[in-house]
Short mmCIF file of N, CA and C in Angstrom, two decimals:
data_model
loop_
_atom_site.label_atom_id
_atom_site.label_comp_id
_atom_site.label_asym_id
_atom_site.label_seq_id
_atom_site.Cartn_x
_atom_site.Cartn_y
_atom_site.Cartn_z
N UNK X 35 23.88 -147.82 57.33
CA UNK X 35 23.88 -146.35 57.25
C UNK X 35 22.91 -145.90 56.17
N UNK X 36 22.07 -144.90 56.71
CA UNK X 36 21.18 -144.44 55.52
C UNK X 36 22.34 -143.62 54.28
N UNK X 37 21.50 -143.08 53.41
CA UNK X 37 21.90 -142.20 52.30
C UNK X 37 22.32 -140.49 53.10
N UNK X 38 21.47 -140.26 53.83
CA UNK X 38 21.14 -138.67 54.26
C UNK X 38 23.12 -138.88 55.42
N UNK X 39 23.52 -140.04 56.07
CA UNK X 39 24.23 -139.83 57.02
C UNK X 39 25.50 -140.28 55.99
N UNK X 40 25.81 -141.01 55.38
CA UNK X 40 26.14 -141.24 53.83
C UNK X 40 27.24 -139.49 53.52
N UNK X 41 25.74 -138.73 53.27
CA UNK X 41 26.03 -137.75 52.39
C UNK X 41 26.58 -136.54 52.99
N UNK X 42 26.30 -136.94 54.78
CA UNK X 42 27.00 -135.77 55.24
C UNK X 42 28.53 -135.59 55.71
N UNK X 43 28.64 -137.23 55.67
CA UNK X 43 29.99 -137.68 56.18
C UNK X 43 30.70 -137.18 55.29
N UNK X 44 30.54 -137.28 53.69
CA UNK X 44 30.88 -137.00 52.49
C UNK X 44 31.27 -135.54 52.83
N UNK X 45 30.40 -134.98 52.96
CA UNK X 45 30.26 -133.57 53.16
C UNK X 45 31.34 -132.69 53.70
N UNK X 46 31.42 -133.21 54.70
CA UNK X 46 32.63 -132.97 55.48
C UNK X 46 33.87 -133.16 55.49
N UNK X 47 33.90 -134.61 54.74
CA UNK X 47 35.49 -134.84 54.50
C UNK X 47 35.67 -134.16 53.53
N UNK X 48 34.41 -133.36 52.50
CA UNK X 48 35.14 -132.82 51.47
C UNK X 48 35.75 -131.64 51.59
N UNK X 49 34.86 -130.73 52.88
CA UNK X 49 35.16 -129.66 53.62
C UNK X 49 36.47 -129.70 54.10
N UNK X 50 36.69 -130.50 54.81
CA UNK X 50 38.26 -131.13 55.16
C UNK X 50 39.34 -131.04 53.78
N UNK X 51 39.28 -131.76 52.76
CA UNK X 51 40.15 -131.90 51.56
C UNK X 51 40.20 -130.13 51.32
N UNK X 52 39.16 -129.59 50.96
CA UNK X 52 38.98 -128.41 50.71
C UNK X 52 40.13 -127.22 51.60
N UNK X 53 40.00 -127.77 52.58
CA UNK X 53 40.83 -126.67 53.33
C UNK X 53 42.44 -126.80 53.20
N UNK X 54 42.22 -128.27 53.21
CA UNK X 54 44.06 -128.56 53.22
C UNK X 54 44.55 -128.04 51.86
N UNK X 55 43.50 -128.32 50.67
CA UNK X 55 44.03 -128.07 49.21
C UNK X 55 44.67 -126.58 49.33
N UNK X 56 43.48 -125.70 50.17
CA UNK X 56 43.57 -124.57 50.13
C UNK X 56 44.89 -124.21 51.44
N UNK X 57 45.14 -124.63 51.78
CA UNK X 57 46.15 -124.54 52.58
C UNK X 57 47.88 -124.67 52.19
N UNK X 58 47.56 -126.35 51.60
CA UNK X 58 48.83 -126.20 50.28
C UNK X 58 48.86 -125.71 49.14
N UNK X 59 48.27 -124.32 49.13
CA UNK X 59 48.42 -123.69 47.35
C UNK X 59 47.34 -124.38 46.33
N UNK X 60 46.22 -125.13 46.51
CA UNK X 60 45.95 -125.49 45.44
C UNK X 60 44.39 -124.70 45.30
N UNK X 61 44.17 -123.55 44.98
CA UNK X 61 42.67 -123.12 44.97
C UNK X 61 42.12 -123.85 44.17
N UNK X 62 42.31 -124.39 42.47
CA UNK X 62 41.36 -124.57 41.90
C UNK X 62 40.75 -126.44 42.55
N UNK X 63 41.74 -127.02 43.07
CA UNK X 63 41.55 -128.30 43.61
C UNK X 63 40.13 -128.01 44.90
N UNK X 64 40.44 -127.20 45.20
CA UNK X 64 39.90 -126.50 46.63
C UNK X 64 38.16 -126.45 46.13
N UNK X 65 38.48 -125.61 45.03
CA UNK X 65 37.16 -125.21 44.30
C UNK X 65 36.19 -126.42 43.89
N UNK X 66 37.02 -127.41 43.50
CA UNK X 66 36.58 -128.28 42.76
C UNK X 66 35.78 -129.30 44.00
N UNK X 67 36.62 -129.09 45.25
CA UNK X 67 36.06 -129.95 46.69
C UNK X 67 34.50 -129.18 47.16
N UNK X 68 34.59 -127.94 47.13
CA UNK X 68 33.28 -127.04 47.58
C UNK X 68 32.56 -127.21 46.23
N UNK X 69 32.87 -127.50 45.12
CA UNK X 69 31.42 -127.73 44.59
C UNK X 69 30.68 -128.72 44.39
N UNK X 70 31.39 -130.05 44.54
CA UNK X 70 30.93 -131.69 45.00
C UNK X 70 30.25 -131.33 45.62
N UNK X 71 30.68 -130.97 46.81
CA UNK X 71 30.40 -131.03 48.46
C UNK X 71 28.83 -130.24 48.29
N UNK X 72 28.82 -129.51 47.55
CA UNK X 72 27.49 -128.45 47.10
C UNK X 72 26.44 -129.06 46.50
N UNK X 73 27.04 -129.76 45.40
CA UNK X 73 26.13 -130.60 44.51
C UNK X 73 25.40 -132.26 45.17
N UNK X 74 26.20 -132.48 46.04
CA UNK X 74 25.72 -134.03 46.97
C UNK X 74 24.95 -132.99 47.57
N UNK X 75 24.96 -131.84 48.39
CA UNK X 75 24.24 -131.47 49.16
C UNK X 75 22.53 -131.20 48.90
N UNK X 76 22.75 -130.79 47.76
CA UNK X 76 21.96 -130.43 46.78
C UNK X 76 20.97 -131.59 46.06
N UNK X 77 21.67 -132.63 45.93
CA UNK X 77 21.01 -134.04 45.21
C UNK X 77 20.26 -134.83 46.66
N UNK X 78 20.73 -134.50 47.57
CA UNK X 78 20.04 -135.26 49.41
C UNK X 78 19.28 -134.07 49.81
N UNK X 79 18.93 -132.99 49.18
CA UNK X 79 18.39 -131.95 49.89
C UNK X 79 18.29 -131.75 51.73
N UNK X 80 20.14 -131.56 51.53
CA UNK X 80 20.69 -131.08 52.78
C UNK X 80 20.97 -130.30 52.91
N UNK X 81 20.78 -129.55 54.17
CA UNK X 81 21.18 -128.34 53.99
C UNK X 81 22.50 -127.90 54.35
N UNK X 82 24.01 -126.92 54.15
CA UNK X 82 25.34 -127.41 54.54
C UNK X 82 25.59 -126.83 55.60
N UNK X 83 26.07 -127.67 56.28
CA UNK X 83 27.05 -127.06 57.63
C UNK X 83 27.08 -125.70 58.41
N UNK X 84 27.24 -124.96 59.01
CA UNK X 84 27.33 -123.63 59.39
C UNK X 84 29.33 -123.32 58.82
N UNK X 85 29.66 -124.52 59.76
CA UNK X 85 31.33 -124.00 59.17
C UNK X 85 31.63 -124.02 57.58
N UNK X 86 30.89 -125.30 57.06
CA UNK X 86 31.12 -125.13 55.64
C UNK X 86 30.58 -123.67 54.61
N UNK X 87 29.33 -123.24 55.65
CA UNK X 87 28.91 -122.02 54.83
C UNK X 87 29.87 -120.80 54.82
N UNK X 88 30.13 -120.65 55.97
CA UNK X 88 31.14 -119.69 56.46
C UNK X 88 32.55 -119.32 55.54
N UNK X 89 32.88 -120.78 55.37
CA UNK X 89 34.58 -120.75 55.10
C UNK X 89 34.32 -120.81 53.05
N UNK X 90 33.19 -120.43 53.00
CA UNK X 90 33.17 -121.29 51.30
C UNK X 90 32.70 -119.42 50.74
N UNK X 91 33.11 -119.22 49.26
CA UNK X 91 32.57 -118.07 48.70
C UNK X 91 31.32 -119.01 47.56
N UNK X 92 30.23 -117.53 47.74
CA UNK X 92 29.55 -118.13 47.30
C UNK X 92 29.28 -117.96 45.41
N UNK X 93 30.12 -117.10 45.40
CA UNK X 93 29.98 -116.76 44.01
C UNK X 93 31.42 -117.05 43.25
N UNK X 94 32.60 -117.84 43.96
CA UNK X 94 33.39 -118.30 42.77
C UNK X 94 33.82 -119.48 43.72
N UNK X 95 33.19 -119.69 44.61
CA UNK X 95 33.44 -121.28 45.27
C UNK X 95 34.97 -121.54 45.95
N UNK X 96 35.29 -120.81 46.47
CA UNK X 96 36.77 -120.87 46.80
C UNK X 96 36.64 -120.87 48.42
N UNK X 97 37.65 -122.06 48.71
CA UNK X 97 37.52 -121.70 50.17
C UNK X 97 38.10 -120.75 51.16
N UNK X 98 37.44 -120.32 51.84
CA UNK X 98 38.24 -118.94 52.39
C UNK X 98 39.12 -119.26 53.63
N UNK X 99 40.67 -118.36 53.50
CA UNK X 99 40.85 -118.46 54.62
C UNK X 99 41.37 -117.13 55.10
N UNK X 100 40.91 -116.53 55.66
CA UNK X 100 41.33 -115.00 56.82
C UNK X 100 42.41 -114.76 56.39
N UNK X 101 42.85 -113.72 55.69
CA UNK X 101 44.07 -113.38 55.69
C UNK X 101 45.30 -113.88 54.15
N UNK X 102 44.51 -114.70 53.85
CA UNK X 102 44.92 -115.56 52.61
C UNK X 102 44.33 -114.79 51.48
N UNK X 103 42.91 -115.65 51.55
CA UNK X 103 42.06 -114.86 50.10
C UNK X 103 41.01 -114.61 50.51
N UNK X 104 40.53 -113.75 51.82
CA UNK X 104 39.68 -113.65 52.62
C UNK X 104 39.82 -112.39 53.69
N UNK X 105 39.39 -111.52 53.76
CA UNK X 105 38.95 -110.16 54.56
C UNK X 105 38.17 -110.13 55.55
N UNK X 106 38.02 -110.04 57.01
CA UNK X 106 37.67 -110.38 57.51
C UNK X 106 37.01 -109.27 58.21
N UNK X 107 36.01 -108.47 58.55
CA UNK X 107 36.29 -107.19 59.05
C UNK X 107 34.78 -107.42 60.36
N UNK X 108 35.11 -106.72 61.71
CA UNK X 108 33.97 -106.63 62.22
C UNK X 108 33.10 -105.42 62.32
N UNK X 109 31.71 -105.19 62.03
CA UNK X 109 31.28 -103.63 62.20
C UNK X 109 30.04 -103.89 62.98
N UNK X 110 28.91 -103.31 63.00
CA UNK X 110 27.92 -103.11 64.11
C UNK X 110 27.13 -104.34 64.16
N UNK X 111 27.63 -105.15 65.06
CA UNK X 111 26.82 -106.37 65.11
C UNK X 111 27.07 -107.65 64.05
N UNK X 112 27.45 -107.01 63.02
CA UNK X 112 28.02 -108.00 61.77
C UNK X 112 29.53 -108.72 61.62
N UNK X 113 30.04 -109.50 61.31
CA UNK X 113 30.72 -109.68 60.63
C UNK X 113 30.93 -109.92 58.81
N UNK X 114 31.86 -108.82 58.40
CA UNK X 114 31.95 -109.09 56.92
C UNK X 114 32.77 -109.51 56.31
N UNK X 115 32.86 -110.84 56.01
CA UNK X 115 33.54 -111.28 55.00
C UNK X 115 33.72 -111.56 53.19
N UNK X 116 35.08 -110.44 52.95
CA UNK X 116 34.95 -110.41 51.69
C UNK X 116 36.16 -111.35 51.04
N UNK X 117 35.86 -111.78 49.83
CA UNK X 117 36.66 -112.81 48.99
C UNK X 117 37.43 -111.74 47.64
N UNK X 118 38.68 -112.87 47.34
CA UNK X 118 39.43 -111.75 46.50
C UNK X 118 38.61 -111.32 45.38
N UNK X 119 37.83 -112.35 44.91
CA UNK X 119 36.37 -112.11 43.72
C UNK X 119 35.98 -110.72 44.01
N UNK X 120 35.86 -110.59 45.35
CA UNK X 120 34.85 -109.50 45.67
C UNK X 120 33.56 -109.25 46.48
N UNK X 121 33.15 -110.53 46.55
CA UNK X 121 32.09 -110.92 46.97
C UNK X 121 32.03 -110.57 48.08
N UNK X 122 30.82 -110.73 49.33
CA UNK X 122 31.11 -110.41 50.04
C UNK X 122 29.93 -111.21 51.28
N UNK X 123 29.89 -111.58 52.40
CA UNK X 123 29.21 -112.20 52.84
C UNK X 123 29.01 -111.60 54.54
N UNK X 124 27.76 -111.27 54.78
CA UNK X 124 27.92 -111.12 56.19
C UNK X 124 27.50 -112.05 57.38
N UNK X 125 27.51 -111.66 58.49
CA UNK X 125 26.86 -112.90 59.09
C UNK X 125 26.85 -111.76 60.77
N UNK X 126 25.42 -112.42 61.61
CA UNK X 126 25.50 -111.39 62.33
C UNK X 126 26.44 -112.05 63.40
N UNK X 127 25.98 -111.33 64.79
CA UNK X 127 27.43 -111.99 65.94
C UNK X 127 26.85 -111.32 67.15
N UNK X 128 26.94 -111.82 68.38
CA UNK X 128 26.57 -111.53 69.57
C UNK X 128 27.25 -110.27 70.69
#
């Protein structure tokens, strides 16, 4: 196995840990999974996931989930998702 397939496998399972942490109550554990997962990404100059971009805030690293610590709203063509931080992320939609 190269390094690049290595780092994505990584990637993902951390995405995985990340959600469950965040699932059983643990944000800062959660936090701590999305910023590994950021920093390997970062050291293989990979670029991350579409789901991992989605579900992650980008300004206090927490993983999001709809309804939890996460806002979900649809408006013209966009979807906006905001985090309890505040932040806010859009993404367009068909």
């Amino acid at each position: 196995m190269d390094t690049e397939a290595i780092a994505r496998e990584r990637i993902d399972r951390l995405r995985e840990f990340a959600r469950e942490a965040t699932v059983d109550g643990d944000a800062e554990r959660a936090r701590r999974y999305v910023r590994r997962a950021r920093r390997i990404a970062e050291r293989n100059r990979l670029a991350l996931p579409t789901e991992f971009t989605r579900f992650t805030c980008d300004r206090c690293d927490a993983y999001l989930r709809p309804g939890a610590n996460a806002r979900v709203r649809l408006q013209d063509g966009h979807v906006v998702v905001t985090c309890d931080c505040g932040a806010q992320a859009r993404y367009p939609y068909d």
